[in-house]
Amino acid sequence: MDPNSYSVEEVLNQLGNERLIHSITQVDLAKAKIGEDLIFNGFTLRDGKKSKRISTYFVCTDCHNTTREFDDASSELAEDRLHYAKENGLPFLPGSTLWGIYNRTSFYNDDYVEKYGDLVINARDSLANAVQLCSKYCSSGRYIDDWEMEAIMHYFKKNELHLSDLDIPDKDKNALMDGRLSQTQKENLSKAITNSYRQAYSATFMETMDRAERPYGDGGNAENGKLIYKKACMFCHENKRVTYLHLDDGKLSGLFLWRNRKKYTDQSIYQIVRHGTYSKVGRKQYMPHFTKEKMSDDQLNDLVAYIKQIAKR
């Protein structure tokens, strides 16, 4: 059997690692298809009827990709993510990809406690609880039912990591075919595998840059900024897809953002990228913020450089 086809979970279990809390032995493809419907559409057909929407305002794919986002599955650098998005035609979103989430062991990490408080306590080490937090609060929706959770988990299982997804040397893969590994060899191989992908994504919240420190696009790469604008900003804002504000790559949109660049309000690109907005009565749609890992300050400056360019057409 080709070791590349081995699931990461299966291999780690064989090497002596503890089973995942949400471990599923065998994926149920019918349930996985229902889970896919829920993630992409927010509802599915059940007994011939349309199920209740998880959220009136968002679906999972508004904030999360469902395919890999990095050439190197162990990376979380914003620059690497943008490069991969460019090469593979992906949007540049504020949430981590759902690809490989089945293999992660920690969620809502680091500074997310600042936004969600005690809600993250039960979500940090539980994929199911993390899904519930996202469904209820991040999507301005509701808690999902047991059958929906089961379906989503089977979708995640269907898209779990395999050794072929990781940068593992062939000698280590071939060693798995040998059932005579010593305990030390097992531990070393286990470490090599877990170091080859993200078991958790960091989340560093950034404060709005002080007005005196803002470069306003000086030295920025406008071509890079154009990519970010189209793959991040316009993904949600073009034609008001999931928001009240329409943005395009025309002069009026550029002028709106450029004229507000010095402010500390939601109209300022410096403010909105780092703080986003919050769901509230009468405006359940909101904008998630970008952490340092999802958009670096250099990338933000590239974005402003492009905004300046279209504003001055």
Coordinates of C-alpha atoms in Angstrom, one line a residue:
M1 CA 0.0 0.0 0.0
D2 CA 1.3 3.5 -0.9
P3 CA 2.1 5.3 2.4
N4 CA 1.0 8.6 0.7
S5 CA -2.6 7.3 1.0
Y6 CA -2.4 6.9 4.7
S7 CA -4.5 9.3 6.7
V8 CA -2.6 11.4 9.2
E9 CA -4.9 10.3 12.0
E10 CA -4.4 6.6 11.2
V11 CA -0.7 6.9 11.2
L12 CA -0.5 8.9 14.4
N13 CA -2.7 6.4 16.2
Q14 CA -0.4 3.6 15.0
L15 CA 2.5 5.5 16.4
G16 CA 0.9 5.7 19.8
N17 CA -0.7 9.1 19.8
E18 CA -4.0 9.6 21.6
R19 CA -7.1 9.5 19.4
L20 CA -8.7 12.8 18.5
I21 CA -11.7 13.7 20.7
H22 CA -13.8 14.0 17.6
S23 CA -12.4 10.8 15.9
I24 CA -14.5 9.1 13.3
T25 CA -13.5 5.6 12.3
Q26 CA -15.2 5.5 8.9
V27 CA -16.6 8.4 6.9
D28 CA -20.2 8.1 5.9
L29 CA -20.3 9.7 2.4
A30 CA -24.0 10.4 2.5
K31 CA -23.6 12.3 5.8
A32 CA -20.5 14.1 4.4
K33 CA -22.6 15.3 1.5
I34 CA -25.2 16.7 3.9
G35 CA -22.4 18.4 5.8
E36 CA -21.1 19.9 2.5
D37 CA -24.5 21.3 1.8
L38 CA -24.6 22.9 5.3
I39 CA -21.2 24.4 4.9
F40 CA -21.6 25.8 1.4
N41 CA -25.4 26.7 1.5
G42 CA -26.3 26.9 5.2
F43 CA -29.1 24.3 4.7
T44 CA -29.8 21.0 3.1
L45 CA -32.7 18.9 1.9
R46 CA -33.9 16.5 4.5
D47 CA -36.9 14.2 3.9
G48 CA -37.6 16.1 0.7
K49 CA -37.8 19.4 2.6
K50 CA -35.4 22.3 2.9
S51 CA -33.9 22.4 6.4
K52 CA -33.8 25.5 8.5
R53 CA -31.0 27.8 7.6
I54 CA -28.1 27.9 10.1
S55 CA -27.8 31.7 9.5
T56 CA -29.8 34.2 7.5
Y57 CA -26.7 36.3 7.0
F58 CA -23.7 34.1 6.4
V59 CA -22.5 30.7 5.3
C60 CA -19.2 29.1 6.4
T61 CA -17.5 29.8 3.1
D62 CA -18.0 33.6 3.5
C63 CA -15.1 33.5 5.9
H64 CA -13.4 30.1 5.4
N65 CA -11.9 28.4 2.4
T66 CA -12.4 24.6 2.1
T67 CA -9.2 23.8 0.3
R68 CA -5.6 24.0 1.3
E69 CA -4.2 27.6 1.7
F70 CA -0.5 27.0 1.8
D71 CA 2.1 25.1 -0.3
D72 CA 3.6 24.1 3.1
A73 CA 0.9 22.9 5.4
S74 CA 2.9 23.9 8.4
S75 CA 3.0 27.6 7.5
E76 CA 0.7 30.3 8.8
L77 CA 2.5 33.3 7.3
A78 CA 0.2 35.8 5.6
E79 CA 2.6 36.2 2.7
D80 CA 2.6 32.5 2.0
R81 CA -1.2 32.4 2.2
L82 CA -1.6 35.3 -0.3
H83 CA 0.9 33.7 -2.7
Y84 CA -1.1 30.5 -2.6
A85 CA -4.4 32.4 -3.1
K86 CA -2.9 34.1 -6.2
E87 CA -1.6 30.9 -7.7
N88 CA -4.7 28.9 -7.0
G89 CA -7.5 31.4 -7.5
L90 CA -8.7 31.5 -3.9
P91 CA -10.2 34.3 -1.9
F92 CA -8.1 35.8 0.9
L93 CA -10.4 35.4 3.9
P94 CA -10.2 36.3 7.6
G95 CA -10.9 32.7 8.8
S96 CA -8.6 29.7 8.7
T97 CA -9.4 27.1 6.0
L98 CA -11.7 24.2 6.9
W99 CA -9.3 21.9 4.9
G100 CA -7.5 19.8 7.5
I101 CA -9.6 21.1 10.4
Y102 CA -10.4 17.5 11.3
N103 CA -6.7 17.0 12.3
R104 CA -6.5 20.1 14.5
T105 CA -6.5 20.0 18.2
S106 CA -7.0 23.6 19.2
F107 CA -9.4 26.3 18.1
Y108 CA -10.2 30.0 18.8
N109 CA -6.6 30.4 19.9
D110 CA -4.6 33.1 21.5
D111 CA -6.4 36.5 21.3
Y112 CA -9.8 35.2 20.4
V113 CA -10.6 35.2 24.1
E114 CA -10.6 39.0 23.8
K115 CA -13.5 38.9 21.4
Y116 CA -15.5 36.0 22.7
G117 CA -14.5 35.8 26.4
D118 CA -15.5 32.7 28.3
L119 CA -17.2 31.3 25.2
V120 CA -13.8 30.1 23.9
I121 CA -13.1 28.0 27.0
N122 CA -15.2 25.1 25.9
A123 CA -14.3 25.6 22.2
R124 CA -10.5 25.6 22.5
D125 CA -10.1 21.9 22.7
S126 CA -13.3 20.7 21.1
L127 CA -14.0 20.9 17.3
A128 CA -17.7 20.3 17.9
N129 CA -17.9 23.2 20.4
A130 CA -15.9 25.4 18.1
V131 CA -18.4 24.7 15.3
Q132 CA -21.3 25.6 17.7
L133 CA -19.6 28.9 18.7
C134 CA -19.1 29.8 15.0
S135 CA -22.6 28.8 14.0
K136 CA -24.3 30.8 16.8
Y137 CA -22.1 33.8 17.2
C138 CA -19.7 34.2 14.2
S139 CA -22.5 33.6 11.6
S140 CA -25.1 35.5 13.6
G141 CA -27.1 32.3 13.4
R142 CA -28.2 29.5 15.7
Y143 CA -26.8 26.4 17.5
I144 CA -26.9 23.4 15.1
D145 CA -28.8 20.2 15.8
D146 CA -27.1 16.9 16.5
W147 CA -27.8 15.5 13.0
E148 CA -26.3 18.6 11.4
M149 CA -23.2 18.4 13.7
E150 CA -22.8 14.7 12.7
A151 CA -23.0 15.6 9.0
I152 CA -20.5 18.4 9.3
M153 CA -18.1 16.2 11.2
H154 CA -18.3 13.6 8.5
Y155 CA -17.5 16.3 5.9
F156 CA -14.5 17.3 7.9
K157 CA -13.4 13.6 8.1
K158 CA -13.8 13.3 4.4
N159 CA -11.4 16.2 4.0
E160 CA -8.9 15.1 6.6
L161 CA -5.1 15.2 5.9
H162 CA -3.1 12.4 4.3
L163 CA 0.6 11.9 4.2
S164 CA 0.5 13.1 0.6
D165 CA -0.5 16.5 1.8
L166 CA 2.5 16.9 4.0
D167 CA 6.2 17.5 3.4
I168 CA 7.4 14.2 4.9
P169 CA 10.6 12.7 3.6
D170 CA 10.2 9.4 1.6
K171 CA 12.5 7.6 4.1
D172 CA 10.0 8.4 6.9
K173 CA 7.0 7.4 4.8
N174 CA 8.8 4.1 4.0
A175 CA 9.6 3.5 7.6
L176 CA 5.9 3.2 8.3
M177 CA 5.9 0.1 6.1
D178 CA 8.3 -1.5 8.6
G179 CA 6.5 -2.8 11.6
R180 CA 9.7 -3.0 13.6
L181 CA 10.1 0.6 14.7
S182 CA 11.6 1.2 18.1
Q183 CA 9.8 3.4 20.6
T184 CA 12.3 6.2 19.9
Q185 CA 11.7 5.9 16.1
K186 CA 8.0 6.0 16.6
E187 CA 8.3 9.2 18.8
N188 CA 10.6 10.9 16.3
L189 CA 8.3 10.0 13.3
S190 CA 5.3 11.2 15.2
K191 CA 7.0 14.5 15.9
A192 CA 8.0 14.9 12.3
I193 CA 4.4 14.4 11.1
T194 CA 2.8 16.7 13.6
N195 CA 5.4 19.4 12.8
S196 CA 4.4 19.2 9.1
Y197 CA 1.0 20.7 9.5
R198 CA -0.8 23.2 11.8
Q199 CA -2.5 21.6 14.7
A200 CA -3.6 25.1 15.6
Y201 CA -3.6 28.5 13.9
S202 CA -2.2 31.4 15.9
A203 CA -4.4 34.5 16.3
T204 CA -2.7 37.8 17.1
F205 CA -5.1 40.8 17.3
M206 CA -3.6 44.1 16.2
E207 CA -4.5 47.5 17.3
T208 CA -5.4 50.2 14.8
M209 CA -2.2 51.8 13.6
D210 CA -1.6 55.2 15.1
R211 CA -2.3 58.0 12.6
A212 CA 1.3 59.3 12.9
E213 CA 2.6 55.8 12.0
R214 CA 0.4 55.1 9.0
P215 CA 2.5 55.0 5.8
Y216 CA -0.6 55.6 3.7
G217 CA 0.7 53.3 0.9
D218 CA 4.1 54.8 0.7
G219 CA 6.5 52.0 -0.3
G220 CA 3.6 49.6 -0.8
N221 CA 3.2 47.2 -3.6
A222 CA 0.0 48.3 -5.4
E223 CA -0.1 45.1 -7.5
N224 CA -0.1 43.1 -4.3
G225 CA -2.7 45.5 -2.9
K226 CA -4.9 44.9 -6.0
L227 CA -4.8 41.2 -5.3
I228 CA -5.8 41.7 -1.7
Y229 CA -8.6 44.2 -2.6
K230 CA -10.1 41.8 -5.1
K231 CA -9.7 38.6 -3.1
A232 CA -10.5 40.0 0.3
C233 CA -12.5 43.2 0.1
M234 CA -14.5 42.6 -3.0
F235 CA -15.2 39.0 -2.1
C236 CA -17.9 40.2 0.3
H237 CA -18.5 43.8 -0.7
E238 CA -18.9 43.6 -4.5
N239 CA -22.6 44.2 -5.2
K240 CA -23.2 44.1 -1.4
R241 CA -23.0 40.3 -1.5
V242 CA -23.1 39.9 2.3
T243 CA -22.9 43.5 3.5
Y244 CA -24.6 46.8 3.2
L245 CA -21.6 48.5 1.6
H246 CA -20.8 48.1 -2.1
L247 CA -17.2 48.3 -3.2
D248 CA -15.7 47.8 -6.6
D249 CA -12.4 48.8 -8.3
G250 CA -13.8 52.1 -9.6
K251 CA -12.8 55.6 -8.6
L252 CA -15.8 56.2 -6.3
S253 CA -14.9 53.3 -4.1
G254 CA -11.3 54.3 -4.1
L255 CA -12.2 57.9 -3.1
F256 CA -14.4 56.7 -0.3
L257 CA -11.7 54.6 1.3
W258 CA -8.9 57.1 0.6
R259 CA -10.7 60.1 2.1
N260 CA -11.3 58.2 5.3
R261 CA -7.8 56.8 5.6
K262 CA -6.8 59.1 8.5
K263 CA -9.8 58.3 10.7
Y264 CA -10.4 55.9 13.5
T265 CA -13.9 55.0 12.4
D266 CA -15.4 52.0 10.6
Q267 CA -14.9 53.9 7.3
S268 CA -11.1 53.8 7.8
I269 CA -9.3 50.9 6.2
Y270 CA -6.8 51.0 9.0
Q271 CA -9.6 50.6 11.6
I272 CA -11.9 48.2 9.9
V273 CA -9.2 45.7 8.9
R274 CA -7.9 45.4 12.5
H275 CA -11.2 45.7 14.5
G276 CA -14.0 44.8 12.1
T277 CA -17.5 45.4 13.3
Y278 CA -19.9 43.6 15.6
S279 CA -23.3 42.1 15.0
K280 CA -26.0 44.2 16.6
V281 CA -29.8 44.6 16.5
G282 CA -30.8 45.9 13.1
R283 CA -27.5 45.0 11.6
K284 CA -26.7 41.3 12.0
Q285 CA -24.2 41.4 9.1
Y286 CA -20.8 42.4 10.4
M287 CA -17.2 42.4 9.2
P288 CA -14.8 40.0 10.9
H289 CA -11.3 41.5 11.5
F290 CA -8.0 40.3 10.1
T291 CA -5.5 39.0 12.6
K292 CA -1.8 39.6 12.0
E293 CA -1.6 36.0 10.6
K294 CA -4.4 36.6 8.1
M295 CA -3.2 40.1 6.9
S296 CA 0.2 41.5 7.8
D297 CA 0.9 45.3 8.2
D298 CA 2.9 45.2 5.0
Q299 CA 0.0 43.7 3.2
L300 CA -2.3 46.4 4.7
N301 CA 0.1 49.0 3.3
D302 CA 0.0 47.3 -0.1
L303 CA -3.8 47.5 0.1
V304 CA -3.7 51.2 0.9
A305 CA -1.3 51.7 -2.0
Y306 CA -3.8 50.2 -4.4
I307 CA -6.7 52.2 -2.9
K308 CA -4.6 55.4 -3.4
Q309 CA -4.1 54.3 -7.0
I310 CA -7.7 53.8 -7.9
A311 CA -8.8 57.0 -6.0
K312 CA -6.5 59.1 -8.2
R313 CA -7.5 57.7 -11.6

